[in-house]
Tab-separated table of N, CA and C and ligand atoms in Angstrom:
chain	number	residue	atom	x	y	z
L	1	MET	N	-1.502	-27.036	-4.117
L	1	MET	CA	-0.278	-26.790	-4.037
L	1	MET	C	-1.014	-24.608	-3.027
L	2	ASP	N	-0.438	-24.298	-2.002
L	2	ASP	CA	-0.495	-23.620	-0.844
L	2	ASP	C	0.010	-22.476	-1.910
L	3	GLU	N	-0.712	-21.135	-1.650
L	3	GLU	CA	-0.199	-19.741	-2.080
L	3	GLU	C	1.147	-19.120	-1.937
L	4	GLN	N	1.496	-19.995	-0.589
L	4	GLN	CA	2.589	-19.477	-0.334
L	4	GLN	C	4.149	-20.718	-1.259
L	5	LYS	N	4.007	-20.722	-1.406
L	5	LYS	CA	4.577	-21.968	-1.896
L	5	LYS	C	4.341	-21.788	-3.327
L	6	LYS	N	3.117	-21.096	-4.272
L	6	LYS	CA	3.338	-20.913	-5.812
L	6	LYS	C	4.455	-19.309	-5.304
L	7	MET	N	3.852	-18.658	-4.458
L	7	MET	CA	4.117	-17.735	-4.193
L	7	MET	C	6.571	-17.593	-4.167
L	8	ILE	N	6.922	-18.703	-3.277
L	8	ILE	CA	8.156	-18.790	-3.737
L	8	ILE	C	8.252	-18.863	-4.840
L	9	ASP	N	8.253	-19.783	-5.565
L	9	ASP	CA	8.124	-20.296	-6.752
L	9	ASP	C	8.483	-19.541	-8.124
L	10	LEU	N	7.248	-18.515	-7.951
L	10	LEU	CA	6.560	-16.986	-8.582
L	10	LEU	C	8.459	-16.076	-9.021
L	11	LEU	N	8.821	-16.168	-7.509
L	11	LEU	CA	10.013	-15.761	-6.930
L	11	LEU	C	11.068	-15.905	-7.811
L	12	THR	N	11.689	-16.999	-7.479
L	12	THR	CA	12.725	-17.791	-8.569
L	12	THR	C	12.630	-17.642	-9.434
L	13	ARG	N	11.545	-18.347	-10.081
L	13	ARG	CA	11.322	-17.775	-11.303
L	13	ARG	C	11.617	-16.631	-11.732
L	14	ARG	N	11.224	-15.516	-11.350
L	14	ARG	CA	12.396	-14.784	-11.956
L	14	ARG	C	13.564	-14.173	-11.189
L	15	GLY	N	14.140	-15.095	-10.299
L	15	GLY	CA	15.670	-15.084	-9.905
L	15	GLY	C	15.595	-14.606	-8.500
L	16	VAL	N	14.528	-14.725	-7.707
L	16	VAL	CA	14.779	-14.455	-6.671
L	16	VAL	C	14.666	-15.239	-5.323
L	17	ARG	N	15.583	-15.638	-4.851
L	17	ARG	CA	15.324	-16.811	-3.469
L	17	ARG	C	14.922	-15.939	-2.195
L	18	VAL	N	13.456	-16.887	-1.028
L	18	VAL	CA	13.679	-15.872	-0.393
L	18	VAL	C	15.175	-15.949	1.097
L	19	GLU	N	15.538	-16.817	1.371
L	19	GLU	CA	16.944	-16.809	1.680
L	19	GLU	C	17.696	-14.616	2.024
L	20	GLN	N	17.901	-14.352	-0.226
L	20	GLN	CA	17.977	-13.302	-0.270
L	20	GLN	C	17.462	-12.312	0.241
L	21	ILE	N	15.752	-12.571	0.244
L	21	ILE	CA	15.147	-11.549	0.856
L	21	ILE	C	15.534	-11.832	2.771
L	22	ALA	N	15.360	-12.733	2.451
L	22	ALA	CA	16.095	-12.850	4.502
L	22	ALA	C	17.330	-12.491	4.680
L	23	ASP	N	17.857	-12.203	3.712
L	23	ASP	CA	19.524	-11.902	3.911
L	23	ASP	C	19.619	-10.487	4.319
L	24	ILE	N	18.306	-9.687	3.479
L	24	ILE	CA	18.421	-8.403	3.909
L	24	ILE	C	17.803	-8.086	5.211
L	25	VAL	N	16.589	-8.705	4.859
L	25	VAL	CA	15.573	-8.651	6.713
L	25	VAL	C	16.654	-8.607	7.243
L	26	PHE	N	18.014	-9.342	7.729
L	26	PHE	CA	18.576	-9.686	8.928
L	26	PHE	C	19.741	-8.590	8.879
L	27	ARG	N	20.365	-8.056	7.772
L	27	ARG	CA	21.309	-6.466	8.331
L	27	ARG	C	20.479	-5.586	8.209
L	28	LEU	N	19.145	-5.698	8.289
L	28	LEU	CA	18.188	-3.894	8.686
L	28	LEU	C	17.792	-4.381	9.801
L	29	GLN	N	17.860	-5.805	11.076
L	29	GLN	CA	18.064	-6.053	11.838
L	29	GLN	C	18.239	-6.345	12.888
L	30	TYR	N	19.647	-7.043	12.587
L	30	TYR	CA	20.994	-7.094	12.803
L	30	TYR	C	21.384	-6.771	13.949
L	31	PRO	N	20.755	-4.825	13.308
L	31	PRO	CA	21.628	-3.940	14.555
L	31	PRO	C	21.119	-3.691	15.741
L	32	TYR	N	19.963	-4.404	15.933
L	32	TYR	CA	18.487	-3.765	16.805
L	32	TYR	C	18.509	-4.899	18.443
L	33	HIS	N	18.698	-6.188	16.918
L	33	HIS	CA	18.975	-7.870	17.843
L	33	HIS	C	19.731	-8.516	17.398
L	34	ALA	N	20.831	-8.241	18.405
L	34	ALA	CA	22.004	-9.590	18.671
L	34	ALA	C	21.610	-10.650	17.946
L	35	GLN	N	20.848	-11.615	18.545
L	35	GLN	CA	20.651	-12.678	19.029
L	35	GLN	C	19.992	-13.388	18.156
L	36	LEU	N	19.241	-12.319	16.665
L	36	LEU	CA	19.026	-12.389	15.470
L	36	LEU	C	19.012	-13.849	14.394
L	37	THR	N	18.553	-14.709	14.177
L	37	THR	CA	18.924	-16.405	12.884
L	37	THR	C	18.549	-15.228	12.074
L	38	LEU	N	18.870	-15.683	10.967
L	38	LEU	CA	18.852	-16.203	9.829
L	38	LEU	C	17.463	-16.477	9.068
L	39	GLN	N	17.135	-18.014	9.762
L	39	GLN	CA	16.252	-18.037	9.641
L	39	GLN	C	15.164	-17.801	9.799
L	40	GLN	N	15.509	-17.186	11.143
L	40	GLN	CA	14.127	-16.155	11.871
L	40	GLN	C	13.616	-15.435	10.373
L	41	CYS	N	14.430	-14.582	10.240
L	41	CYS	CA	14.948	-13.849	8.865
L	41	CYS	C	13.244	-14.757	7.539
L	42	VAL	N	14.171	-15.897	7.537
L	42	VAL	CA	13.161	-16.434	6.003
L	42	VAL	C	11.952	-16.827	6.896
L	43	ASP	N	11.967	-17.075	8.355
L	43	ASP	CA	10.429	-17.436	8.386
L	43	ASP	C	9.556	-15.977	8.178
L	44	SER	N	10.526	-15.162	9.119
L	44	SER	CA	9.648	-14.199	8.533
L	44	SER	C	8.950	-13.640	7.869
L	45	VAL	N	10.007	-13.394	6.540
L	45	VAL	CA	9.077	-13.963	4.682
L	45	VAL	C	7.965	-14.408	4.658
L	46	LYS	N	8.280	-15.531	4.831
L	46	LYS	CA	7.397	-16.694	4.608
L	46	LYS	C	5.987	-16.184	5.320
L	47	ALA	N	6.413	-15.208	5.985
L	47	ALA	CA	5.015	-16.165	7.458
L	47	ALA	C	3.862	-14.374	5.733
L	48	VAL	N	4.822	-13.154	5.820
L	48	VAL	CA	4.536	-11.811	4.735
L	48	VAL	C	3.811	-12.124	3.797
L	49	LEU	N	4.743	-13.784	3.417
L	49	LEU	CA	3.381	-13.948	2.286
L	49	LEU	C	2.732	-14.505	1.876
L	50	THR	N	2.281	-15.440	3.109
L	50	THR	CA	0.877	-16.162	3.376
L	50	THR	C	-0.498	-14.954	2.784
L	51	LYS	N	0.432	-13.929	3.007
L	51	LYS	CA	-1.396	-12.675	3.365
L	51	LYS	C	-1.453	-12.281	1.652
L	52	ARG	N	-2.847	-12.185	1.729
L	52	ARG	CA	-3.454	-12.442	0.719
L	52	ARG	C	-2.895	-11.031	-0.277
L	53	ASP	N	-3.425	-9.725	0.699
L	53	ASP	CA	-3.152	-8.646	-0.456
L	53	ASP	C	-1.116	-8.434	-1.049
L	54	VAL	N	-0.774	-9.534	-0.081
L	54	VAL	CA	0.651	-8.627	-0.568
L	54	VAL	C	0.861	-10.037	-2.164
L	55	GLN	N	-0.188	-11.395	-1.439
L	55	GLN	CA	0.428	-12.108	-2.880
L	55	GLN	C	-0.602	-11.083	-3.938
L	56	TYR	N	-1.044	-10.436	-4.131
L	56	TYR	CA	-2.022	-9.944	-5.229
L	56	TYR	C	-0.973	-8.906	-5.706
L	57	ALA	N	-0.161	-7.389	-4.355
L	57	ALA	CA	1.125	-6.766	-5.571
L	57	ALA	C	2.236	-7.596	-6.199
L	58	ILE	N	2.264	-9.335	-5.897
L	58	ILE	CA	3.018	-9.885	-6.882
L	58	ILE	C	3.000	-10.851	-7.638
L	59	TYR	N	1.618	-10.935	-7.751
L	59	TYR	CA	0.717	-11.563	-9.370
L	59	TYR	C	0.876	-9.865	-10.351
L	60	THR	N	0.456	-9.575	-9.675
L	60	THR	CA	0.519	-7.883	-10.354
L	60	THR	C	1.631	-7.429	-11.189
L	61	GLY	N	2.518	-7.171	-10.497
L	61	GLY	CA	3.844	-6.381	-11.278
L	61	GLY	C	4.634	-7.315	-11.519
L	62	VAL	N	4.963	-9.151	-11.012
L	62	VAL	CA	5.249	-9.609	-11.733
L	62	VAL	C	4.967	-9.976	-13.058
L	63	ALA	N	3.697	-10.012	-13.308
L	63	ALA	CA	2.824	-10.054	-15.257
L	63	ALA	C	2.996	-9.201	-15.581
L	64	LEU	N	3.076	-7.974	-15.037
L	64	LEU	CA	3.291	-6.075	-16.010
L	64	LEU	C	4.745	-6.992	-16.085
L	65	ASP	N	5.766	-7.347	-15.230
L	65	ASP	CA	7.578	-7.267	-16.153
L	65	ASP	C	7.379	-8.172	-16.978
L	66	GLU	N	6.970	-9.064	-17.170
L	66	GLU	CA	7.098	-10.410	-17.690
L	66	GLU	C	6.529	-9.864	-18.924
L	67	LEU	N	5.033	-9.290	-19.387
L	67	LEU	CA	4.822	-8.383	-20.210
L	67	LEU	C	5.300	-7.665	-21.030
L	68	ALA	N	5.926	-7.070	-20.000
L	68	ALA	CA	6.681	-5.999	-20.489
L	68	ALA	C	7.833	-7.338	-21.394
L	69	GLU	N	8.954	-7.866	-20.800
L	69	GLU	CA	10.099	-8.855	-21.254
L	69	GLU	C	9.366	-9.408	-22.566
L	70	GLN	N	8.586	-9.303	-22.831
L	70	GLN	CA	7.782	-9.940	-24.060
L	70	GLN	C	7.507	-8.954	-24.501
L	71	LYS	N	7.335	-8.008	-24.849
L	71	LYS	CA	6.580	-6.572	-25.582
L	71	LYS	C	5.123	-6.979	-25.403
L	72	LEU	N	4.404	-7.159	-24.798
L	72	LEU	CA	3.310	-6.644	-24.903
L	72	LEU	C	2.581	-6.262	-24.156
L	73	LEU	N	2.612	-4.828	-23.779
L	73	LEU	CA	2.568	-3.586	-23.193
L	73	LEU	C	2.357	-3.169	-23.894
L	74	PRO	N	0.373	-2.070	-23.861
L	74	PRO	CA	0.372	-0.766	-24.082
L	74	PRO	C	1.329	-0.026	-24.417
L	75	GLU	N	1.300	0.639	-25.924
L	75	GLU	CA	2.152	1.669	-25.095
L	75	GLU	C	0.993	2.871	-24.904
L	76	PRO	N	1.823	4.164	-24.447
L	76	PRO	CA	3.221	4.038	-23.804
L	76	PRO	C	3.260	3.112	-22.656
L	77	LEU	N	2.813	2.707	-22.039
L	77	LEU	CA	3.375	1.904	-21.285
L	77	LEU	C	4.734	0.891	-21.305
L	78	GLN	N	4.948	0.551	-22.495
L	78	GLN	CA	6.636	-0.624	-23.066
L	78	GLN	C	7.018	-0.106	-22.585
L	79	SER	N	7.262	1.222	-24.053
L	79	SER	CA	8.159	2.031	-23.551
L	79	SER	C	8.880	2.718	-22.229
L	80	ILE	N	7.996	2.868	-21.770
L	80	ILE	CA	8.082	3.414	-19.967
L	80	ILE	C	9.145	2.148	-18.728
L	81	MET	N	8.184	0.969	-18.850
L	81	MET	CA	8.706	-0.475	-18.187
L	81	MET	C	10.262	-0.478	-18.885
L	82	GLU	N	10.566	-0.870	-20.672
L	82	GLU	CA	11.434	-0.571	-20.804
L	82	GLU	C	12.755	0.531	-20.422
L	83	ARG	N	12.191	1.168	-20.637
L	83	ARG	CA	13.639	2.754	-20.230
L	83	ARG	C	13.600	2.424	-18.483
L	84	ASP	N	13.088	2.378	-17.537
L	84	ASP	CA	12.091	1.735	-16.349
L	84	ASP	C	12.577	3.450	-15.843
L	85	GLU	N	11.233	3.960	-17.251
L	85	GLU	CA	11.538	5.901	-15.759
L	85	GLU	C	10.999	5.773	-14.957
L	86	SER	N	12.104	7.151	-14.467
L	86	SER	CA	12.542	7.424	-13.427
L	86	SER	C	11.492	8.318	-12.671
L	87	LEU	N	10.253	8.922	-13.531
L	87	LEU	CA	9.005	9.766	-13.077
L	87	LEU	C	7.944	8.354	-12.756
L	88	TYR	N	8.124	7.196	-13.391
L	88	TYR	CA	7.140	6.032	-12.812
L	88	TYR	C	6.020	6.015	-11.686
L	89	GLY	N	5.992	6.216	-10.925
L	89	GLY	CA	6.253	5.863	-9.734
L	89	GLY	C	5.624	4.180	-9.185
L	90	VAL	N	4.613	3.297	-10.510
L	90	VAL	CA	3.462	2.897	-9.578
L	90	VAL	C	4.086	1.954	-9.014
L	91	ASP	N	5.650	1.275	-9.730
L	91	ASP	CA	5.728	0.388	-8.725
L	91	ASP	C	6.083	0.477	-7.618
L	92	GLU	N	6.729	1.474	-6.701
L	92	GLU	CA	7.075	2.113	-5.695
L	92	GLU	C	5.943	1.744	-4.912
L	93	VAL	N	4.152	2.715	-5.118
L	93	VAL	CA	3.583	3.115	-4.441
L	93	VAL	C	3.112	1.325	-4.323
L	94	MET	N	2.804	0.496	-5.321
L	94	MET	CA	2.046	-0.775	-4.953
L	94	MET	C	2.970	-1.839	-4.628
L	95	ALA	N	4.468	-1.685	-4.484
L	95	ALA	CA	5.087	-2.134	-3.412
L	95	ALA	C	4.689	-1.465	-1.617
L	96	LEU	N	4.756	0.090	-1.758
L	96	LEU	CA	4.504	0.327	-0.670
L	96	LEU	C	3.328	-0.485	0.175
L	97	GLY	N	2.044	-1.112	-0.694
L	97	GLY	CA	0.769	-1.121	-0.410
L	97	GLY	C	0.887	-3.060	0.302
L	98	ILE	N	2.249	-3.693	0.143
L	98	ILE	CA	3.137	-4.509	1.338
L	98	ILE	C	3.597	-4.024	2.608
L	99	THR	N	3.960	-3.492	2.834
L	99	THR	CA	5.048	-2.488	4.058
L	99	THR	C	3.364	-2.058	5.093
L	100	HIS	N	2.291	-1.488	4.281
L	100	HIS	CA	1.706	-0.532	4.768
L	100	HIS	C	0.662	-1.016	6.754
L	101	ALA	N	1.306	-2.864	6.068
L	101	ALA	CA	-0.068	-3.569	6.908
L	101	ALA	C	1.462	-3.700	8.490
L	102	TYR	N	2.729	-2.751	8.491
L	102	TYR	CA	3.151	-3.312	9.408
L	102	TYR	C	3.467	-1.512	10.033
L	103	GLY	N	2.825	-0.972	9.391
L	103	GLY	CA	2.875	0.432	10.580
L	103	GLY	C	4.503	1.966	9.871
L	104	MET	N	4.603	1.978	10.965
L	104	MET	CA	6.052	3.418	10.260
L	104	MET	C	6.806	2.793	9.930
L	105	ILE	N	7.646	1.380	10.700
L	105	ILE	CA	9.201	1.328	10.763
L	105	ILE	C	9.104	0.161	9.053
L	106	GLY	N	8.292	-0.123	8.607
L	106	GLY	CA	7.994	-0.746	7.055
L	106	GLY	C	8.562	0.189	6.562
L	107	LEU	N	7.253	1.467	6.722
L	107	LEU	CA	7.702	2.427	5.334
L	107	LEU	C	9.222	3.186	5.191
L	108	THR	N	9.709	3.603	6.613
L	108	THR	CA	10.887	3.834	6.584
L	108	THR	C	11.871	2.857	6.323
L	109	SER	N	11.926	1.938	6.214
L	109	SER	CA	12.771	0.804	5.556
L	109	SER	C	13.001	1.051	4.781
L	110	PHE	N	11.580	0.797	3.920
L	110	PHE	CA	11.473	0.679	2.404
L	110	PHE	C	11.869	1.639	1.776
L	111	GLY	N	11.808	3.159	2.725
L	111	GLY	CA	12.673	4.485	1.639
L	111	GLY	C	14.137	4.154	2.092
L	112	TYR	N	14.586	2.980	2.385
L	112	TYR	CA	15.730	3.442	2.732
L	112	TYR	C	15.429	1.884	2.268
L	113	LEU	N	15.413	1.050	1.030
L	113	LEU	CA	16.033	0.004	0.671
L	113	LEU	C	15.525	0.555	-1.110
L	114	ASP	N	14.931	1.393	-1.278
L	114	ASP	CA	14.793	2.298	-2.595
L	114	ASP	C	15.758	2.896	-2.345
L	115	LYS	N	16.012	3.423	-1.466
L	115	LYS	CA	17.052	3.989	-1.477
L	115	LYS	C	19.376	3.492	-1.963
L	116	GLU	N	18.800	3.147	-1.254
L	116	GLU	CA	20.041	2.101	-0.832
L	116	GLU	C	20.949	0.630	-2.006
L	117	LYS	N	19.368	0.237	-1.854
L	117	LYS	CA	19.301	-1.351	-2.900
L	117	LYS	C	20.237	-1.772	-2.442
L	118	ILE	N	20.402	-3.099	-1.451
L	118	ILE	CA	20.838	-3.717	-0.812
L	118	ILE	C	20.781	-4.759	-0.983
L	119	GLY	N	21.978	-5.928	-1.205
L	119	GLY	CA	21.906	-6.644	-2.104
L	119	GLY	C	21.090	-7.803	-3.340
L	120	VAL	N	20.600	-8.151	-2.950
L	120	VAL	CA	19.649	-8.878	-4.705
L	120	VAL	C	18.652	-7.301	-5.143
L	121	ILE	N	17.773	-6.761	-4.592
L	121	ILE	CA	17.052	-5.490	-5.459
L	121	ILE	C	18.828	-5.179	-5.827
L	122	ARG	N	19.942	-3.985	-5.879
L	122	ARG	CA	20.761	-3.956	-6.904
L	122	ARG	C	20.990	-4.839	-7.747
L	123	ARG	N	20.838	-6.192	-7.494
L	123	ARG	CA	20.978	-7.268	-8.527
L	123	ARG	C	19.853	-7.200	-9.430
L	124	LEU	N	18.634	-6.975	-9.002
L	124	LEU	CA	17.566	-6.693	-10.496
L	124	LEU	C	17.656	-5.739	-10.621
L	125	ASN	N	17.884	-4.140	-10.136
L	125	ASN	CA	17.588	-3.128	-10.313
L	125	ASN	C	19.323	-3.051	-11.757
L	126	ASP	N	19.890	-3.664	-12.028
L	126	ASP	CA	21.271	-3.363	-12.369
L	126	ASP	C	20.775	-4.914	-13.549
L	127	ASP	N	20.037	-5.309	-13.990
L	127	ASP	CA	19.982	-6.678	-14.489
L	127	ASP	C	19.840	-6.085	-16.347
L	128	PRO	N	20.426	-6.328	-16.957
L	128	PRO	CA	20.366	-5.566	-18.865
L	128	PRO	C	19.720	-6.340	-18.755
L	129	LYS	N	19.325	-7.230	-18.761
L	129	LYS	CA	18.962	-8.292	-19.710
L	129	LYS	C	16.856	-8.762	-19.689
L	130	ARG	N	16.785	-8.821	-18.267
L	130	ARG	CA	15.464	-8.135	-18.091
L	130	ARG	C	15.220	-7.637	-17.462
L	131	ILE	N	13.456	-7.159	-17.302
L	131	ILE	CA	13.247	-6.119	-16.717
L	131	ILE	C	11.985	-6.371	-15.741
L	132	HIS	N	12.836	-5.507	-14.393
L	132	HIS	CA	12.670	-6.618	-13.473
L	132	HIS	C	12.238	-4.159	-12.450
L	133	VAL	N	10.648	-4.193	-13.716
L	133	VAL	CA	10.540	-2.572	-13.163
L	133	VAL	C	9.416	-2.654	-11.655
L	134	PHE	N	8.847	-3.831	-11.548
L	134	PHE	CA	7.914	-3.943	-9.958
L	134	PHE	C	8.823	-4.795	-8.994
L	135	LEU	N	9.661	-5.377	-9.648
L	135	LEU	CA	9.996	-7.035	-8.766
L	135	LEU	C	10.680	-6.002	-7.741
L	136	ASP	N	12.258	-5.177	-7.932
L	136	ASP	CA	12.821	-4.728	-6.715
L	136	ASP	C	12.315	-4.523	-6.357
L	137	ASP	N	10.978	-3.549	-6.331
L	137	ASP	CA	10.607	-2.753	-5.186
L	137	ASP	C	9.520	-3.569	-4.494
L	138	LEU	N	9.246	-4.845	-5.235
L	138	LEU	CA	8.139	-5.822	-4.420
L	138	LEU	C	9.404	-6.494	-3.476
L	139	VAL	N	10.363	-7.160	-3.820
L	139	VAL	CA	11.440	-6.871	-2.974
L	139	VAL	C	12.092	-6.543	-1.719
L	140	ALA	N	12.112	-5.396	-2.226
L	140	ALA	CA	12.556	-3.765	-1.194
L	140	ALA	C	10.935	-4.405	0.064
L	141	GLY	N	9.957	-4.476	-0.372
L	141	GLY	CA	8.929	-4.201	0.282
L	141	GLY	C	8.601	-5.581	0.913
L	142	LEU	N	8.636	-6.990	0.340
L	142	LEU	CA	8.576	-7.698	0.903
L	142	LEU	C	9.846	-7.689	2.152
L	143	ALA	N	10.598	-7.285	1.907
L	143	ALA	CA	12.133	-7.047	3.396
L	143	ALA	C	11.331	-5.788	4.604
L	144	ALA	N	11.377	-5.074	3.815
L	144	ALA	CA	10.847	-4.158	4.888
L	144	ALA	C	9.614	-4.693	5.915
L	145	ALA	N	8.503	-5.553	5.196
L	145	ALA	CA	7.506	-5.914	5.586
L	145	ALA	C	7.877	-6.308	6.832
L	146	ALA	N	8.279	-7.917	6.498
L	146	ALA	CA	9.431	-9.028	6.798
L	146	ALA	C	9.517	-8.319	8.473
L	147	SER	N	10.553	-7.232	8.513
L	147	SER	CA	11.643	-6.328	8.770
L	147	SER	C	11.128	-6.600	10.237
L	148	ALA	N	9.567	-5.105	9.377
L	148	ALA	CA	9.198	-4.245	10.423
L	148	ALA	C	8.213	-5.185	11.202
L	149	ARG	N	8.385	-6.466	10.687
L	149	ARG	CA	7.438	-7.790	11.678
L	149	ARG	C	7.753	-8.248	12.762
L	150	ILE	N	10.028	-8.855	12.629
L	150	ILE	CA	10.487	-8.580	13.920
L	150	ILE	C	10.726	-8.128	14.586
L	151	ALA	N	10.287	-6.177	14.066
L	151	ALA	CA	10.594	-5.151	15.018
L	151	ALA	C	9.672	-5.481	16.140
L	152	HIS	N	8.766	-5.520	15.304
L	152	HIS	CA	6.811	-5.715	16.462
L	152	HIS	C	6.943	-7.188	17.484
L	153	GLN	N	7.188	-7.836	16.865
L	153	GLN	CA	7.685	-8.795	18.320
L	153	GLN	C	8.540	-8.750	18.950
L	154	HIS	N	9.244	-7.726	18.522
L	154	HIS	CA	10.464	-7.492	19.808
L	154	HIS	C	9.754	-6.486	20.719
L	155	GLY	N	8.801	-5.958	20.514
L	155	GLY	CA	8.500	-4.288	21.235
L	155	GLY	C	10.080	-3.499	21.073
Z	1	MG	MG1	11.580	-0.299	-10.094
């Protein structure tokens, strides 16, 4: 099975569909590209998911979220993850790595999404039953990267 499909399956298992990430991309880029379609945004998210460093960030972040849900992390990390401690910024740093390859626009969009938490990012952030300390930032990073990718393609 190819790595992109594994990523899509992993995200789905954690409650996130590619279309939901694409929806955020659309909202970021539509003001600049009136011809933009949702399908182009889906394709852009999928293209970002083919990058190895992106895949490694997702594997790592999701593993930590799932281990925290199973209460398997050593202290003090377990408690930090359960509280989603606001001073813990490793999740943002890891997700920023995803946008890195897409230049300054990616970084700016990530900062915006981190603050506004639009779409599925908000839902992940507010989910009381599961731990998504890393996933909300990873989704913001994916959306920012896919958005910047479209911006660069349209010059
Ligand atoms: Mg987070």
